[in-house]
Amino acid sequence: MKVCYEDNHIIIVYKPRNLLSQKDYTNDSSLVEEVKEYLRNKYNKPGNVYLGLLHRLDRVVGGIMLLAKTSKAAERLSKDIQDHKINKTYLAVVHDNNLKGSDTFIDYILKKDTNSIIDKNGKYSKLDYQVLERYQNYALVKISLETGRHHQIRLQFSSRNHPIYGDYRYGNKEKGGIALMCYSLEFIHPVTKEYMKFSYIDKEDISAIFNNFKFIQKEQ
C-alpha cells in the first residue's frame, strides 16, 4: 500500500494486486485494514478509526483508490459517485483482434455467484475506451466507466473477443497476472471544492506485458 495524497478529509492510496479492497469471507488482509493501521500509527490513535470506502477494485487488480477520513467527506463523495461526478480511468492490455480505435460498450450485466454474465435481466452497464497503442496482437486501452458493475471491464471486453491479458477467469490463459489497473482519478474535493486529479503506476506491481508500450514507459 502506498499513500499518494492525504489531507484532513481524504486519502488516496495505491492498492497493490492480490490485496482485497475490504474484508470478505476469506478473512484475508485488506486495503481498508492497512490504511486504518497506517492512520492509527501516524496519528497515534488507539482503537478504531473512521475510514469510508467509496469504491472497490477486484482483488487481482491494482490501482489508486479514494477513501474518506470523515463521515461528511464520505457522504459528499458517495453522492458525487452516484451522480457520475468522479471520473476513474483504467488501463488494460487486451487482445487486439481488430479492435476499433475507440468505441462504447453497452450491455446488461448480472452478477452470478462470484462471476458476472451478460443477461437481459442484468443492470445497465456502459464504458468508453480508446486505443492508445498496439503491440503485436495486443492493444493498450484507456477505459472510462459510466457504471461500475461487478467485473464490468473484464466481462465486456471478453464477451467481444478482446479478453484482458492474464484474465484467467474470463477466458485468457496467459501468465503474469491480469493486465488491468485503475490509473487515474478526477474529482472535486468534498470540502475545499478544488478540482483534483491523480494518476499513478507502480512499475513493480504491473503485469510485465505493460512494459512493451511506450505510454507506460513514459509514465514511469
Coordinates of C-alpha atoms in Angstrom, one line a residue:
M1 CA 0.0 0.0 0.0
K2 CA 1.3 3.4 -1.0
V3 CA -0.1 6.8 0.1
C4 CA -0.3 9.1 -2.9
Y5 CA -2.1 12.0 -1.2
E6 CA -3.6 12.8 2.2
D7 CA -5.3 15.7 3.9
N8 CA -7.7 16.0 6.9
H9 CA -10.7 14.8 4.8
I10 CA -9.5 12.2 2.2
I11 CA -6.7 9.8 1.5
I12 CA -5.6 8.4 -1.9
V13 CA -3.7 5.2 -1.9
Y14 CA -2.4 2.6 -4.4
K15 CA -3.9 -0.8 -3.8
P16 CA -1.4 -3.5 -5.0
R17 CA -2.6 -6.5 -6.9
N18 CA -3.8 -9.5 -4.9
L19 CA -4.9 -7.4 -1.9
L20 CA -8.6 -7.2 -1.0
S21 CA -10.3 -3.8 -1.0
Q22 CA -12.1 -4.8 2.1
K23 CA -12.5 -8.0 4.2
D24 CA -14.5 -10.9 2.8
Y25 CA -15.3 -14.5 3.7
T26 CA -11.6 -15.4 3.3
N27 CA -10.7 -13.2 6.2
D28 CA -7.5 -12.2 4.4
S29 CA -6.0 -8.8 5.0
S30 CA -7.4 -5.9 3.1
L31 CA -6.6 -2.4 2.0
V32 CA -9.1 -0.9 4.5
E33 CA -7.3 -2.6 7.3
E34 CA -3.9 -1.5 6.1
V35 CA -5.0 2.2 5.7
K36 CA -6.6 2.1 9.2
E37 CA -3.4 0.8 10.7
Y38 CA -1.4 3.5 8.9
L39 CA -3.7 6.2 10.3
R40 CA -3.5 4.7 13.8
N41 CA 0.3 4.7 13.7
K42 CA 0.7 8.1 12.1
Y43 CA -1.7 10.0 14.4
N44 CA -1.2 7.7 17.5
K45 CA -4.9 6.9 17.6
P46 CA -5.8 3.9 19.8
G47 CA -8.7 1.7 18.8
N48 CA -10.8 2.1 15.7
V49 CA -10.5 5.0 13.2
Y50 CA -13.1 6.1 10.7
L51 CA -12.4 5.2 7.1
G52 CA -15.0 5.4 4.3
L53 CA -14.6 3.0 1.4
L54 CA -16.1 4.8 -1.6
H55 CA -15.3 2.3 -4.4
R56 CA -13.7 -1.1 -4.8
L57 CA -11.2 -2.8 -7.0
D58 CA -11.1 -6.6 -7.7
R59 CA -8.6 -8.4 -5.6
V60 CA -6.4 -9.2 -8.6
V61 CA -6.5 -5.6 -9.9
G62 CA -4.1 -2.9 -8.7
G63 CA -4.7 0.8 -8.8
I64 CA -5.4 4.1 -7.0
M65 CA -8.3 4.4 -4.7
L66 CA -10.0 7.3 -2.9
L67 CA -11.1 6.9 0.7
A68 CA -12.8 9.3 3.1
K69 CA -11.4 10.1 6.5
T70 CA -14.6 11.7 7.8
S71 CA -18.3 10.8 7.5
K72 CA -19.0 14.2 6.0
A73 CA -16.5 13.7 3.2
A74 CA -17.8 10.1 2.7
E75 CA -21.4 11.3 2.3
R76 CA -20.5 14.0 -0.2
L77 CA -18.2 11.8 -2.3
S78 CA -20.7 9.0 -2.3
K79 CA -23.2 11.3 -3.8
D80 CA -20.7 12.5 -6.4
I81 CA -20.1 8.9 -7.4
Q82 CA -23.9 8.3 -7.7
D83 CA -24.1 11.5 -9.9
H84 CA -21.1 10.3 -12.1
K85 CA -19.0 13.3 -11.0
I86 CA -16.0 11.2 -10.1
N87 CA -14.0 10.0 -13.1
K88 CA -12.0 6.8 -12.9
T89 CA -9.7 5.9 -15.8
Y90 CA -8.4 2.4 -16.2
L91 CA -5.6 1.0 -18.4
A92 CA -5.7 -2.5 -19.8
V93 CA -3.9 -4.7 -22.3
V94 CA -6.4 -6.6 -24.4
H95 CA -6.2 -9.0 -27.3
D96 CA -6.4 -6.8 -30.4
N97 CA -8.4 -9.0 -32.8
N98 CA -9.1 -5.9 -35.0
L99 CA -10.3 -3.8 -32.0
K100 CA -11.7 -0.4 -33.1
G101 CA -9.7 2.6 -32.2
S102 CA -12.4 3.8 -29.9
D103 CA -15.9 2.6 -29.0
T104 CA -18.7 2.5 -26.4
F105 CA -19.8 -0.8 -24.9
I106 CA -23.3 -1.1 -23.6
D107 CA -24.6 -4.3 -22.0
Y108 CA -26.8 -5.6 -19.2
I109 CA -24.7 -7.4 -16.6
L110 CA -25.9 -9.8 -14.0
K111 CA -23.8 -11.0 -11.1
K112 CA -23.9 -14.7 -10.7
D113 CA -22.1 -16.2 -7.7
T114 CA -18.5 -14.9 -8.0
N115 CA -18.7 -14.1 -11.7
S116 CA -20.8 -11.9 -13.9
I117 CA -22.6 -12.6 -17.1
I118 CA -24.3 -10.6 -19.8
D119 CA -28.1 -11.1 -19.4
K120 CA -31.2 -9.1 -20.4
N121 CA -32.2 -9.2 -16.7
G122 CA -29.0 -7.6 -15.6
K123 CA -28.1 -4.0 -14.8
Y124 CA -27.4 -1.4 -17.5
S125 CA -23.6 -1.2 -18.0
K126 CA -21.6 1.3 -20.1
L127 CA -18.0 2.0 -20.7
D128 CA -16.0 4.0 -23.3
Y129 CA -12.5 3.2 -24.4
Q130 CA -9.7 4.5 -26.6
V131 CA -6.8 2.5 -28.0
L132 CA -3.5 4.2 -27.0
E133 CA -1.1 1.8 -28.7
R134 CA -0.8 -1.6 -30.4
Y135 CA 1.9 -4.2 -29.9
Q136 CA 1.8 -7.5 -31.8
N137 CA -1.7 -8.9 -31.2
Y138 CA -2.3 -6.7 -28.1
A139 CA -3.8 -3.2 -27.6
L140 CA -3.3 -0.8 -24.7
V141 CA -6.6 0.8 -24.0
K142 CA -7.7 3.6 -21.8
I143 CA -11.1 3.0 -20.3
S144 CA -13.7 5.3 -18.7
L145 CA -16.6 3.7 -16.8
E146 CA -20.0 5.3 -16.7
T147 CA -21.3 2.5 -14.5
G148 CA -19.4 0.3 -12.0
R149 CA -20.7 -3.3 -12.2
H150 CA -19.0 -6.4 -10.8
H151 CA -16.2 -7.4 -13.2
Q152 CA -17.6 -5.0 -15.8
I153 CA -14.5 -4.2 -17.8
R154 CA -13.3 -7.8 -17.8
L155 CA -16.6 -9.1 -19.0
Q156 CA -17.4 -6.5 -21.6
F157 CA -14.1 -6.9 -23.4
S158 CA -14.0 -10.7 -23.1
S159 CA -17.6 -11.0 -24.5
R160 CA -16.4 -9.2 -27.6
N161 CA -13.4 -11.5 -28.2
H162 CA -10.9 -9.0 -26.7
P163 CA -10.1 -10.6 -23.3
I164 CA -7.7 -8.8 -21.0
Y165 CA -4.3 -10.3 -20.9
G166 CA -3.9 -12.7 -18.0
D167 CA -7.6 -12.7 -17.0
Y168 CA -7.9 -16.4 -16.3
R169 CA -11.5 -16.0 -15.0
Y170 CA -12.8 -14.6 -18.3
G171 CA -11.1 -16.8 -20.8
N172 CA -7.4 -15.8 -21.1
K173 CA -4.8 -18.3 -20.0
E174 CA -1.6 -16.2 -20.3
K175 CA 0.5 -15.9 -17.2
G176 CA 1.9 -12.9 -15.4
G177 CA -1.2 -11.5 -13.8
I178 CA -4.2 -9.6 -15.1
A179 CA -3.2 -6.5 -17.2
L180 CA -5.7 -4.1 -15.8
M181 CA -5.2 -1.2 -13.4
C182 CA -7.1 1.9 -12.1
Y183 CA -4.7 4.5 -13.4
S184 CA -6.3 7.9 -12.5
L185 CA -8.9 9.7 -10.5
E186 CA -10.6 13.1 -11.1
F187 CA -13.0 14.6 -8.7
I188 CA -13.9 17.8 -6.8
H189 CA -12.7 17.9 -3.2
P190 CA -15.6 17.4 -0.8
V191 CA -14.7 20.3 1.4
T192 CA -12.4 22.7 -0.4
K193 CA -14.3 22.2 -3.8
E194 CA -10.9 22.2 -5.5
Y195 CA -10.6 20.1 -8.8
M196 CA -8.2 17.3 -8.2
K197 CA -6.6 14.8 -10.5
F198 CA -4.2 12.0 -9.5
S199 CA -2.5 9.3 -11.6
Y200 CA -0.1 6.6 -10.6
I201 CA 1.6 3.5 -12.0
D202 CA 3.5 1.2 -9.7
K203 CA 6.2 -0.2 -12.0
E204 CA 6.9 -3.0 -9.5
D205 CA 3.3 -4.2 -9.4
I206 CA 2.1 -4.4 -13.0
S207 CA 1.8 -7.3 -15.4
A208 CA 5.0 -7.5 -17.5
I209 CA 3.1 -7.1 -20.8
F210 CA 2.5 -3.4 -19.9
N211 CA 6.2 -2.7 -20.4
N212 CA 6.0 -3.2 -24.1
F213 CA 4.1 0.0 -24.5
K214 CA 5.7 3.5 -24.8
F215 CA 2.9 5.1 -22.9
I216 CA 3.7 3.1 -19.8
Q217 CA 7.4 3.6 -20.2
K218 CA 6.9 7.4 -20.3
E219 CA 4.6 7.4 -17.3
Q220 CA 7.2 5.5 -15.2

